[in-house]
Coordinates of C-alpha atoms in Angstrom, one line a residue:
M1 CA 31.8 -7.4 1.2
E2 CA 31.4 -5.6 -2.2
M3 CA 29.5 -2.3 -2.0
I4 CA 27.6 -0.4 -4.7
G5 CA 26.9 3.0 -3.2
K6 CA 25.5 2.4 0.3
Y7 CA 24.2 -1.1 -0.6
A8 CA 26.0 -4.2 0.4
I9 CA 26.0 -6.7 -2.5
L10 CA 24.8 -10.2 -1.4
G11 CA 25.3 -11.9 -4.8
S12 CA 24.5 -11.8 -8.5
M13 CA 21.0 -12.5 -9.8
G14 CA 22.0 -12.7 -13.5
Q15 CA 21.9 -10.5 -16.5
G16 CA 18.8 -8.7 -17.8
G17 CA 18.1 -6.9 -21.0
M18 CA 19.4 -3.7 -19.7
G19 CA 22.3 -4.9 -17.5
A20 CA 23.5 -6.7 -14.5
I21 CA 21.2 -7.5 -11.6
F22 CA 22.3 -7.9 -8.0
K23 CA 20.8 -8.9 -4.7
A24 CA 21.7 -6.4 -2.0
R25 CA 21.1 -5.2 1.5
H26 CA 19.5 -1.9 2.5
P27 CA 21.9 -0.2 5.1
T28 CA 19.3 1.0 7.6
L29 CA 16.2 -1.0 7.0
Q30 CA 18.2 -4.2 6.8
E31 CA 16.0 -5.5 4.1
T32 CA 16.9 -7.3 0.9
V33 CA 16.7 -5.1 -2.3
V34 CA 17.5 -5.5 -6.0
V35 CA 20.2 -3.3 -7.5
K36 CA 20.2 -3.0 -11.3
K37 CA 23.2 -1.7 -13.1
L38 CA 22.8 -0.2 -16.6
T39 CA 25.4 -1.6 -18.9
L40 CA 24.1 -0.2 -22.2
Q41 CA 26.2 2.6 -23.4
G42 CA 25.3 6.0 -24.9
K43 CA 24.0 9.3 -23.6
E44 CA 20.5 8.6 -24.9
M45 CA 20.3 5.3 -23.0
V46 CA 21.5 7.0 -19.8
E47 CA 19.0 9.8 -20.1
R48 CA 16.1 7.3 -20.7
F49 CA 17.3 5.2 -17.8
R50 CA 17.2 8.3 -15.5
R51 CA 13.8 9.4 -16.7
E52 CA 12.2 6.0 -16.4
A53 CA 13.7 5.5 -12.9
K54 CA 12.0 8.7 -11.8
I55 CA 8.7 7.6 -13.4
Q56 CA 8.9 4.2 -11.6
M57 CA 9.6 5.9 -8.2
S58 CA 6.4 7.9 -8.6
L59 CA 4.4 4.7 -8.9
V60 CA 3.4 3.5 -5.4
H61 CA 1.0 0.6 -5.5
P62 CA 1.0 -2.9 -4.0
G63 CA 0.7 -4.3 -7.5
I64 CA 3.8 -2.6 -8.8
V65 CA 7.4 -3.5 -7.7
R66 CA 8.7 -0.4 -5.9
V67 CA 11.7 1.6 -7.0
Y68 CA 13.4 3.1 -4.0
D69 CA 16.5 4.9 -5.4
H70 CA 18.5 5.7 -8.5
F71 CA 22.0 7.0 -8.5
E72 CA 25.3 7.3 -10.4
E73 CA 28.6 6.0 -9.0
K74 CA 31.9 6.1 -10.9
G75 CA 30.2 6.7 -14.2
Q76 CA 27.8 3.8 -13.8
Y77 CA 24.0 4.2 -13.3
Y78 CA 21.9 2.1 -10.9
I79 CA 18.3 1.5 -9.9
V80 CA 17.4 0.1 -6.5
M81 CA 14.1 -1.7 -6.3
E82 CA 12.0 -3.9 -4.1
Y83 CA 13.0 -7.6 -3.8
V84 CA 10.1 -10.0 -4.5
D85 CA 10.7 -13.6 -3.5
G86 CA 8.5 -15.7 -5.9
I87 CA 8.1 -16.8 -9.5
T88 CA 7.1 -15.1 -12.7
L89 CA 3.7 -15.5 -14.2
E90 CA 5.4 -17.1 -17.2
E91 CA 6.7 -19.8 -14.8
L92 CA 3.3 -20.3 -13.2
I93 CA 1.6 -20.8 -16.6
R94 CA 4.3 -23.3 -17.6
K95 CA 3.7 -25.1 -14.3
K96 CA -0.1 -25.1 -14.5
V97 CA -0.3 -25.4 -18.3
A98 CA -3.5 -23.3 -18.1
L99 CA -4.9 -21.6 -15.1
G100 CA -8.4 -22.4 -13.8
N101 CA -11.2 -19.8 -14.2
V102 CA -11.2 -18.5 -10.6
A103 CA -7.4 -18.4 -10.4
A104 CA -7.2 -16.5 -13.6
M105 CA -9.9 -14.1 -12.5
V106 CA -8.2 -13.5 -9.1
I107 CA -4.7 -12.9 -10.5
F108 CA -5.9 -10.9 -13.5
R109 CA -8.0 -8.6 -11.3
E110 CA -4.9 -7.9 -9.2
L111 CA -3.0 -7.0 -12.5
A112 CA -5.8 -4.8 -13.7
K113 CA -5.9 -2.8 -10.5
A114 CA -2.2 -2.1 -10.7
L115 CA -2.3 -1.2 -14.4
A116 CA -5.4 1.0 -14.0
Y117 CA -3.5 2.9 -11.3
A118 CA -0.5 3.4 -13.6
H119 CA -2.8 4.6 -16.4
R120 CA -4.5 7.1 -14.0
S121 CA -0.9 8.3 -13.2
G122 CA -0.3 8.9 -16.9
V123 CA 2.1 6.0 -17.3
I124 CA 2.0 3.3 -20.1
H125 CA 3.8 0.0 -19.5
R126 CA 4.5 -0.9 -23.1
D127 CA 6.1 -4.2 -22.3
I128 CA 3.3 -6.4 -20.7
K129 CA 4.1 -10.1 -20.8
P130 CA 4.1 -13.0 -18.3
A131 CA 7.9 -12.6 -17.7
N132 CA 7.3 -9.1 -16.4
V133 CA 4.7 -10.2 -13.8
L134 CA 5.8 -11.6 -10.4
V135 CA 3.8 -13.8 -8.1
S136 CA 5.4 -13.6 -4.6
K137 CA 5.5 -16.4 -2.0
K138 CA 3.1 -14.2 0.0
G139 CA 0.5 -14.4 -2.8
E140 CA 1.1 -10.8 -4.1
V141 CA 0.9 -10.1 -7.8
K142 CA 3.2 -7.4 -9.0
F143 CA 4.3 -5.8 -12.3
L144 CA 8.0 -5.7 -12.9
D145 CA 10.2 -3.4 -15.0
F146 CA 7.4 -0.8 -15.5
G147 CA 8.1 1.0 -18.7
V148 CA 11.9 0.4 -18.7
A149 CA 12.4 -2.6 -20.9
S150 CA 10.9 -1.0 -24.0
L151 CA 13.0 2.1 -23.5
V152 CA 16.4 0.7 -22.9
G153 CA 16.5 -1.3 -26.2
E154 CA 15.2 -4.8 -25.7
D155 CA 14.0 -4.9 -29.4
D156 CA 10.4 -5.0 -28.4
G157 CA 11.1 -7.8 -25.9
L158 CA 12.0 -10.5 -28.5
T159 CA 14.9 -11.9 -26.6
K160 CA 15.9 -12.5 -23.0
P161 CA 18.9 -14.3 -21.6
G162 CA 19.2 -17.9 -22.8
M163 CA 16.1 -18.1 -25.0
T164 CA 14.1 -16.5 -27.8
I165 CA 10.4 -15.8 -27.3
G166 CA 7.8 -14.4 -29.7
T167 CA 6.5 -11.4 -27.9
L168 CA 4.9 -10.2 -31.1
S169 CA 1.8 -11.8 -29.5
Y170 CA 1.6 -8.9 -27.0
L171 CA 1.8 -6.0 -29.6
A172 CA -1.4 -4.3 -30.5
P173 CA -2.1 -3.9 -34.3
E174 CA -1.7 -0.1 -34.1
I175 CA 1.8 -0.5 -32.5
I176 CA 3.0 -2.7 -35.3
E177 CA 2.0 0.0 -37.8
N178 CA 3.4 2.9 -35.7
A179 CA 5.0 2.5 -32.3
Q180 CA 4.3 6.1 -31.4
K181 CA 0.6 5.2 -31.2
A182 CA 1.1 3.4 -27.8
D183 CA -1.5 4.4 -25.2
Q184 CA -3.4 2.7 -22.4
R185 CA -5.5 0.8 -25.0
S186 CA -2.4 -0.9 -26.4
D187 CA -1.6 -1.8 -22.8
I188 CA -5.1 -3.2 -22.4
Y189 CA -4.6 -5.3 -25.6
A190 CA -1.3 -6.7 -24.2
A191 CA -3.0 -7.5 -20.9
S192 CA -5.9 -9.3 -22.7
V193 CA -3.3 -11.4 -24.6
L194 CA -1.7 -12.2 -21.3
L195 CA -5.1 -13.4 -20.0
Y196 CA -5.6 -15.4 -23.2
E197 CA -2.3 -17.2 -22.4
M198 CA -3.2 -17.7 -18.8
V199 CA -6.5 -19.6 -19.6
T200 CA -5.3 -21.5 -22.6
G201 CA -1.6 -22.1 -22.0
K202 CA -0.9 -20.8 -25.5
K203 CA -0.1 -17.5 -27.2
P204 CA -2.7 -16.3 -29.8
F205 CA 0.1 -15.5 -32.3
V206 CA 3.3 -17.5 -32.9
G207 CA 5.9 -17.5 -35.6
G208 CA 7.9 -14.4 -34.9
F209 CA 7.9 -11.3 -37.1
S210 CA 6.9 -13.2 -40.3
P211 CA 4.6 -11.4 -42.8
E212 CA 1.9 -14.1 -42.2
T213 CA 2.0 -13.5 -38.5
L214 CA 1.9 -9.8 -38.8
Q215 CA -1.1 -10.0 -41.0
K216 CA -2.9 -12.2 -38.5
V217 CA -2.2 -9.6 -35.7
V218 CA -3.4 -6.7 -37.8
K219 CA -6.6 -8.5 -38.9
G220 CA -7.3 -10.0 -35.5
Q221 CA -7.2 -13.6 -36.7
F222 CA -6.6 -16.0 -33.8
S223 CA -8.2 -19.1 -32.4
P224 CA -11.1 -18.2 -30.0
P225 CA -10.0 -19.0 -26.4
R226 CA -13.1 -21.2 -25.8
S227 CA -12.0 -23.4 -28.7
L228 CA -8.8 -24.2 -26.7
N229 CA -10.5 -24.3 -23.3
P230 CA -14.2 -25.3 -23.5
G231 CA -14.7 -24.8 -19.8
L232 CA -13.7 -21.1 -20.0
K233 CA -16.1 -18.8 -18.2
K234 CA -18.0 -16.4 -20.5
V235 CA -16.9 -13.4 -18.5
L236 CA -13.3 -14.2 -19.2
E237 CA -13.9 -14.8 -22.9
K238 CA -15.7 -11.5 -23.1
I239 CA -12.8 -9.6 -21.5
I240 CA -10.3 -11.3 -23.8
L241 CA -12.3 -10.7 -27.1
K242 CA -13.2 -7.1 -26.2
G243 CA -9.6 -6.3 -25.0
M244 CA -8.0 -7.8 -28.1
H245 CA -10.2 -6.1 -30.7
K246 CA -8.1 -5.1 -33.7
K247 CA -9.4 -1.5 -33.7
A248 CA -8.3 0.5 -30.7
K249 CA -11.6 2.6 -30.7
R250 CA -13.7 -0.5 -30.3
R251 CA -11.5 -2.1 -27.7
T252 CA -12.0 -1.8 -23.9
Q253 CA -11.0 1.8 -23.1
R254 CA -10.5 1.6 -19.3
L255 CA -9.5 -1.3 -17.0
E256 CA -11.9 -0.2 -14.3
K257 CA -14.7 -1.8 -16.5
V258 CA -12.8 -5.1 -16.5
I259 CA -12.5 -4.9 -12.7
D260 CA -16.2 -4.2 -12.4
L261 CA -16.9 -7.3 -14.6
L262 CA -14.8 -9.5 -12.3
N263 CA -15.9 -8.3 -8.9
P264 CA -19.3 -10.1 -8.8
H265 CA -17.5 -13.5 -9.5
L266 CA -15.0 -13.0 -6.6
R267 CA -17.3 -12.0 -3.7
R268 CA -16.3 -15.2 -1.9
F269 CA -13.0 -13.4 -1.0
K270 CA -13.7 -11.2 2.0
D271 CA -10.6 -9.0 1.9
Q272 CA -7.1 -8.6 0.4
A273 CA -5.5 -10.9 2.9
E274 CA -7.8 -13.8 1.9
I275 CA -7.0 -13.1 -1.8
N276 CA -3.3 -13.2 -1.2
H277 CA -3.6 -16.4 0.8
A278 CA -5.7 -18.0 -1.9
I279 CA -3.1 -17.1 -4.6
Q280 CA -0.4 -18.4 -2.3
D281 CA -2.0 -21.7 -1.8
Y282 CA -2.8 -22.0 -5.5
V283 CA 0.8 -21.4 -6.6
Q284 CA 2.0 -23.9 -4.0
G285 CA -0.5 -26.5 -5.2
K286 CA -2.3 -26.7 -1.8
E287 CA -5.7 -25.6 -3.2
D288 CA -7.7 -25.7 -6.3
L289 CA -9.7 -22.4 -6.3
E290 CA -12.4 -23.8 -8.6
N291 CA -13.7 -26.0 -5.8
R292 CA -13.3 -23.5 -3.0
A293 CA -16.5 -23.2 -1.0
A294 CA -17.5 -20.0 0.7
G295 CA -19.1 -21.6 3.7
P296 CA -18.4 -23.0 7.2
L297 CA -17.2 -26.4 6.0
W298 CA -14.5 -24.8 3.9
V299 CA -13.4 -22.6 6.8
L300 CA -13.1 -25.6 9.1
L301 CA -11.2 -27.6 6.6
R302 CA -9.0 -24.7 5.7
S303 CA -8.2 -24.0 9.3
G304 CA -7.3 -27.5 10.2
W305 CA -8.2 -29.9 13.1
A306 CA -6.9 -27.4 15.7
W307 CA -9.6 -24.9 14.8
G308 CA -12.3 -27.5 14.7
L309 CA -11.3 -28.8 18.2
L310 CA -11.2 -25.2 19.5
F311 CA -14.7 -24.4 18.2
V312 CA -16.1 -27.7 19.6
G313 CA -14.4 -27.0 22.9
L314 CA -16.1 -23.6 23.0
G315 CA -19.5 -25.2 22.3
L316 CA -19.9 -23.4 19.0
S317 CA -22.0 -24.8 16.1
A318 CA -20.4 -24.9 12.7
G319 CA -22.3 -21.8 11.6
T320 CA -21.4 -19.8 14.7
A321 CA -17.8 -21.0 14.4
Y322 CA -17.6 -19.8 10.8
L323 CA -19.0 -16.3 11.8
A324 CA -16.6 -16.0 14.7
F325 CA -13.6 -17.0 12.6
E326 CA -14.5 -14.7 9.7
R327 CA -15.4 -11.7 11.8
G328 CA -12.4 -11.6 14.1
L329 CA -10.7 -14.8 15.4
K330 CA -8.7 -15.4 12.3
Y331 CA -7.2 -11.9 12.6
E332 CA -6.7 -12.0 16.4
L333 CA -5.2 -15.5 16.6
V334 CA -3.7 -16.2 13.2
Y335 CA -2.6 -12.8 11.7
P336 CA -2.0 -10.4 14.7
D337 CA 1.2 -9.2 13.1
R338 CA -0.5 -8.5 9.7
F339 CA -3.7 -6.7 10.7
G340 CA -4.7 -3.8 12.9
A341 CA -8.1 -3.4 14.6
F342 CA -10.3 -0.4 15.3
Q343 CA -13.9 0.3 16.1
L344 CA -16.1 3.2 15.3
E345 CA -18.5 4.8 17.7
L346 CA -21.0 7.6 17.1
M347 CA -23.0 9.7 19.7
A348 CA -26.0 11.3 18.1
K349 CA -28.0 14.0 19.9
K350 CA -31.4 12.6 21.0
A351 CA -34.2 14.0 18.9
A352 CA -37.9 13.4 18.1
K353 CA -37.0 10.8 15.5
D354 CA -36.4 7.1 16.1
P355 CA -32.7 6.2 16.5
E356 CA -32.9 3.6 13.7
V357 CA -33.7 6.2 11.1
I358 CA -30.9 8.6 12.0
Y359 CA -28.7 9.1 9.0
R360 CA -25.2 7.7 9.5
Q361 CA -22.5 6.6 7.1
A362 CA -18.8 5.9 7.2
L363 CA -16.2 5.6 4.4
I364 CA -12.6 4.3 4.9
L365 CA -9.8 5.5 2.6
R366 CA -6.2 4.2 2.6
Q367 CA -3.1 6.3 1.8
D368 CA -1.6 5.1 -1.5
G369 CA 1.4 7.3 -2.2
D370 CA 0.1 10.8 -2.7
K371 CA -3.4 9.6 -3.2
W372 CA -6.2 8.2 -1.1
Q373 CA -7.9 5.0 -2.3
K374 CA -11.3 3.7 -1.1
V375 CA -10.7 0.5 1.0
D376 CA -12.2 -2.5 -0.8
R377 CA -14.5 -4.0 1.8
E378 CA -18.1 -4.2 2.8
P379 CA -19.8 -0.9 3.9
V380 CA -19.2 -0.1 7.6
S381 CA -22.4 -1.0 9.6
L382 CA -23.1 1.3 12.5
S383 CA -25.6 -0.5 14.7
Y384 CA -27.8 1.2 17.4
R385 CA -26.7 0.2 20.9
P386 CA -29.5 1.1 23.4
D387 CA -27.5 -0.5 26.2
L388 CA -24.8 2.2 25.8
D389 CA -27.2 5.1 25.5
Q390 CA -26.5 8.2 27.5
P391 CA -29.1 10.7 28.9
H392 CA -29.0 13.0 25.9
F393 CA -27.3 10.8 23.2
Y394 CA -28.0 7.8 21.1
W395 CA -25.1 5.4 20.8
F396 CA -24.1 3.7 17.5
Q397 CA -21.2 1.2 17.2
S398 CA -19.5 -0.7 14.4
D399 CA -18.2 -4.2 14.6
K400 CA -14.4 -4.4 15.0
I401 CA -12.8 -3.5 11.7
Y402 CA -9.6 -5.3 10.6
L403 CA -7.3 -3.8 8.1
E404 CA -3.6 -4.1 7.2
P405 CA -1.4 -1.6 9.1
G406 CA -1.1 1.8 7.4
I407 CA -2.4 5.3 7.3
Y408 CA -6.2 5.6 6.9
R409 CA -8.7 8.4 6.6
L410 CA -12.2 8.0 8.0
L411 CA -15.1 10.1 6.6
V412 CA -18.2 10.0 8.8
E413 CA -21.6 11.6 8.1
L414 CA -24.1 11.9 10.9
E415 CA -27.3 13.7 10.0
Q416 CA -26.3 17.3 9.1
E417 CA -22.7 16.9 10.3
Q418 CA -19.6 15.5 8.8
F419 CA -16.4 14.3 10.6
Q420 CA -13.0 13.5 9.1
T421 CA -10.0 12.0 10.8
T422 CA -6.7 10.5 9.6
F423 CA -4.9 7.9 11.7
L424 CA -2.0 5.5 11.8
L425 CA -3.2 1.9 12.3
S426 CA -0.6 -0.4 13.9
S427 CA -0.9 -4.2 13.9
I428 CA -2.8 -5.9 16.7
Q429 CA 0.5 -7.3 17.9
E430 CA 2.0 -3.8 18.1
Q431 CA -1.2 -2.3 19.7
I432 CA -0.8 -4.8 22.5
K433 CA 2.9 -4.0 22.9
Q434 CA 2.5 -0.3 22.9
N435 CA -0.8 0.2 24.9
N436 CA -1.6 -3.3 26.3
N437 CA -4.8 -2.9 24.3
T438 CA -6.4 -6.1 23.1
D439 CA -9.6 -4.4 21.9
G440 CA -8.1 -2.3 19.1
R441 CA -8.3 1.4 18.6
I442 CA -11.6 3.2 19.4
L443 CA -12.6 6.2 17.2
T444 CA -15.5 8.1 18.7
F445 CA -17.5 11.0 17.2
K446 CA -19.9 13.1 19.1
G447 CA -22.6 15.0 17.2
E448 CA -24.4 18.2 18.1
E449 CA -28.0 19.3 17.4
T450 CA -27.7 21.8 14.6
E451 CA -30.2 24.2 13.2
Q452 CA -31.4 23.8 9.6
S453 CA -29.5 26.9 8.4
L454 CA -27.0 27.7 5.6
P455 CA -24.2 29.2 7.6
A456 CA -21.6 26.6 8.3
K457 CA -19.0 25.9 11.0
I458 CA -15.6 24.5 10.1
E459 CA -13.3 23.2 12.8
L460 CA -9.7 22.2 12.1
H461 CA -7.8 20.2 14.7
P462 CA -4.1 19.7 13.7
V463 CA -2.4 16.7 15.3
D464 CA 0.9 15.0 15.1
L465 CA 0.3 11.9 13.0
A466 CA 2.8 9.8 15.0
S467 CA 1.6 10.6 18.5
D468 CA -2.0 11.8 17.7
K469 CA -1.3 14.7 20.1
E470 CA -2.6 18.2 19.3
I471 CA -0.1 20.6 17.7
T472 CA 0.1 23.6 20.0
Q473 CA 2.9 25.5 18.3
A474 CA 2.4 28.4 15.9
L475 CA 0.4 27.2 12.9
E476 CA -0.3 28.8 9.6
V477 CA -3.7 27.9 8.1
K478 CA -4.8 29.2 4.7
V479 CA -8.0 28.8 2.8
F480 CA -8.4 29.0 -1.0
H481 CA -10.8 31.9 -1.8
Q482 CA -11.5 33.5 -5.1
G483 CA -8.3 32.2 -6.7
A484 CA -5.8 33.0 -3.9
W485 CA -4.7 31.5 -0.6
V486 CA -5.7 33.7 2.3
D487 CA -5.1 33.5 6.1
W488 CA -8.0 31.5 7.7
T489 CA -8.0 33.5 10.9
E490 CA -8.2 36.8 9.1
F491 CA -10.8 35.3 6.7
Q492 CA -13.1 34.3 9.6
A493 CA -12.8 37.8 11.1
R494 CA -14.1 39.5 8.0
T495 CA -17.5 41.1 8.1
D496 CA -18.7 39.0 5.1
A497 CA -17.3 35.7 6.4
E498 CA -20.8 34.3 7.1
E499 CA -21.7 34.9 3.5
W500 CA -18.8 32.7 2.3
I501 CA -18.6 29.9 5.0
R502 CA -21.8 28.1 4.1
S503 CA -23.0 24.5 3.3
G504 CA -23.2 23.1 -0.2
R505 CA -19.7 24.4 -1.1
D506 CA -16.1 23.1 -1.8
Y507 CA -13.3 24.1 0.5
S508 CA -9.5 23.7 0.3
F509 CA -7.1 24.3 3.1
R510 CA -3.3 24.4 3.6
L511 CA -1.8 23.9 7.1
A512 CA 1.9 24.5 7.9
A513 CA 3.9 24.4 11.1
E514 CA 7.6 24.6 11.8
S515 CA 9.2 21.2 11.9
F516 CA 6.2 19.6 10.2
Y517 CA 5.6 18.8 6.6
P518 CA 2.8 21.1 5.2
Q519 CA -0.6 19.4 4.6
S520 CA -3.3 20.2 2.1
L521 CA -6.9 19.0 2.2
S522 CA -10.1 19.5 0.3
F523 CA -13.7 18.6 1.0
H524 CA -17.3 19.3 0.1
L525 CA -20.0 20.3 2.6
Q526 CA -23.4 18.8 1.6
P527 CA -26.3 21.3 1.5
E528 CA -27.8 19.9 4.7
Q529 CA -24.5 19.8 6.5
T530 CA -23.7 22.9 8.6
R531 CA -20.8 21.7 10.6
I532 CA -17.6 19.8 9.8
T533 CA -14.9 18.7 12.3
L534 CA -11.6 17.7 10.7
K535 CA -8.7 16.1 12.6
V536 CA -5.8 17.1 10.3
P537 CA -2.6 15.0 10.8
L538 CA 0.8 16.6 10.1
S539 CA 3.9 14.5 9.7
A540 CA 6.9 15.8 11.7
K541 CA 10.1 16.4 9.8
P542 CA 12.7 13.8 10.9
V543 CA 15.6 14.7 13.2
S544 CA 18.6 12.4 13.0
L545 CA 19.8 10.5 16.1
Q546 CA 23.1 8.8 15.5
V547 CA 24.9 6.3 17.7
E548 CA 28.5 5.5 17.0
T549 CA 30.4 2.6 18.6
D550 CA 33.4 0.3 18.1
L551 CA 31.8 -2.4 20.3
E552 CA 30.7 -5.4 18.2
G553 CA 27.3 -6.9 19.2
L554 CA 26.1 -3.7 20.8
G555 CA 22.3 -3.5 20.8
L556 CA 20.0 -0.5 20.9
K557 CA 16.5 0.1 22.2
L558 CA 14.3 3.2 22.0
D559 CA 11.7 3.5 24.7
N560 CA 12.5 -0.1 25.5
K561 CA 11.6 -1.4 22.0
T562 CA 13.7 -2.8 19.2
S563 CA 11.6 -1.0 16.5
Y564 CA 10.6 2.6 16.1
L565 CA 8.4 4.9 14.1
E566 CA 10.6 6.3 11.4
A567 CA 9.6 9.9 10.8
G568 CA 8.9 11.3 7.3
K569 CA 6.0 12.3 5.1
T570 CA 4.6 8.7 5.6
P571 CA 5.8 7.4 9.0
K572 CA 6.4 3.7 9.2
L573 CA 7.5 1.2 11.9
V574 CA 11.0 -0.1 11.1
P575 CA 13.5 -2.1 13.1
I576 CA 16.3 -0.3 15.0
P577 CA 19.6 -1.0 13.2
S578 CA 21.3 -3.9 15.0
A579 CA 24.8 -3.7 13.4
G580 CA 27.3 -1.2 12.1
R581 CA 29.7 1.3 13.5
L582 CA 27.3 4.3 12.9
R583 CA 23.6 3.7 13.3
T584 CA 21.2 6.4 12.3
L585 CA 17.5 6.8 13.4
A586 CA 15.2 9.3 11.7
L587 CA 12.9 10.4 14.6
A588 CA 10.2 13.0 15.2
P589 CA 11.2 15.7 17.7
G590 CA 10.3 14.6 21.2
H591 CA 11.4 13.0 24.4
Y592 CA 13.0 9.5 24.2
Y593 CA 14.8 6.9 26.4
L594 CA 17.8 5.5 24.5
S595 CA 19.1 2.2 25.9
V596 CA 22.4 0.5 24.9
L597 CA 23.1 -3.1 25.7
Y598 CA 26.5 -4.8 25.4
P599 CA 26.6 -8.6 25.9
Q600 CA 29.7 -9.9 27.9
G601 CA 29.1 -13.6 27.6
W602 CA 28.1 -16.1 30.3
G603 CA 24.7 -14.4 30.5
R604 CA 26.2 -11.0 31.6
T605 CA 25.1 -7.8 29.8
L606 CA 26.2 -4.2 30.4
G607 CA 23.4 -1.7 30.0
L608 CA 22.8 2.0 30.1
T609 CA 19.7 4.1 29.5
Q610 CA 19.7 7.9 29.0
E611 CA 16.9 10.4 28.4
I612 CA 17.2 12.4 25.2
D613 CA 15.3 15.4 24.0
L614 CA 15.3 15.8 20.3
L615 CA 14.6 19.3 19.1
P616 CA 13.5 20.3 15.6
S617 CA 16.4 20.6 13.1
Q618 CA 19.0 19.7 15.7
E619 CA 20.8 16.4 14.9
Q620 CA 22.2 14.6 17.9
R621 CA 25.1 12.2 17.9
F622 CA 26.4 9.9 20.7
K623 CA 29.3 7.6 21.0
V624 CA 29.1 4.4 23.1
A625 CA 32.3 3.1 24.7
L626 CA 33.4 1.0 27.7
S627 CA 34.1 2.9 30.9
P628 CA 37.8 3.1 31.8
D629 CA 37.5 0.2 34.3
G630 CA 35.6 -1.9 31.7
Q631 CA 32.8 -2.6 34.1
G632 CA 30.2 -0.2 32.5
L633 CA 29.2 1.8 29.5
Q634 CA 29.6 5.4 28.6
L635 CA 27.2 7.3 26.3
N636 CA 29.0 10.5 25.3
K637 CA 27.4 13.3 23.2
Q638 CA 29.5 14.2 20.2
E639 CA 29.7 17.2 18.0
S640 CA 27.9 16.4 14.7
P641 CA 30.3 16.5 11.7

């Protein structure tokens, strides 16, 4: 099999504007990726290619195709990126002729979220067009070739393999006059043109780079979208006309405003999974989103006869069935591999006031690369549960919360107190496997009765992100004070510490421990908050566990599982490599059970399990071989090369 670097090439995907494109296999994740080879010559092209690859790698967003790697081999330059199985928006428009109002709003909002993120990251796309947008078979909408096409010499995107297209339609007037004027407003112009094409099936400007067409672009002379589509919603027309204004200063300045305009029209979609499934069904022709109802009848029809029979068998009315399905059953029974579950509990010290008026609030954030983004969902409702009350505490509880697996941060405010914790949410399926837990994760916060005073108390509890266990080894904690980082323990011991540690102020901390990645965090104590408890997760630095074997078909398990939590700054659950002479696992230091399984045929399998202690910064390597008599396996520790 042909190899490019460490990637096994599965086949050619054709030729792009900047070079050859291949489908390949990632060596450890065993996932399909795309490898792009730069064929354009020249030092300037190579330098631009490198720089743009680095920019793309910095963009981590579900609406942008990920770039995993870029490297040089034998004088050739490559980019390795996420493989998306689907069609381009250009193909979808051609298939549908013109998208319906709801479909256009749903898809365009996804694009706006991704582009707004890029703009906040200081990146301008500069080549927005339907051919550079992918709609996956899972209903995900993703930007492709972020910033590269315009930099590696595609002549403003006029040509692509096999056909000529008039991408002049997507160039803002100021770009035609001076390409160096490109900024986020020129991206917004191009995105608005893309929306125009989505809802009308036509480009606003055609005819190539003729003087007449150029003048129309500069003067903003195009057919109003409603003249081509009389059924167009006013909100879409407003977004298009404002976004395509000929003067950049009078154009939409930020895509967040577009998102805010669309949100009220898309409340029928409860979460991201429902959005993706709606897009998926629309692309496949299974559903017309214009007629999609947001009520029990639609749920029963959407779910099929099996769900209807199930609800009838349980004796549930249509309304009750709808609520049960929306609030949990669809996640527990249909998508247990795609969603995790957790529940929030608060214990508030009993006071003179009624429990219903006790101030309580929770905010959920999701890690998005190096940033934390607010989870787009309804506010967390913390209901009073008198049946769970304890002698000295009121008990509040949320409904079960369902979110996609990932790393989340929970900010909780209870009267004068604030709590913060970061946790790794596994899928329901994985929660059941690991803990035999069908109820989801429970996060409990216990408040204390605090005095109305200005001195504040800050408690930091560092934990291992993967295991959620407290870190007991030597820890360095520093606080930012008067322009410098100072030791937190020494700072608290100062005679004037009480003067500085008070409510109503901003705080920044750095935590570092050997064998862990350092962690920084900042927060603000409200004037009435005199205590904050923070559970601070640190990610362990990975230790390499390598298993070498010449036995074909040898299987590996770790702690009796075929997947493991890959250590790193952002730990993730990945499959254990199932093939290859040398298999490498990136693990957090700790105690593990390594099992090797070698099928012999006729239902017979040789197996061996060995305990392994992985210490920080100490790679371990083992070789698996048959015993001399061929009746067993040997797991021999090797010297690392």
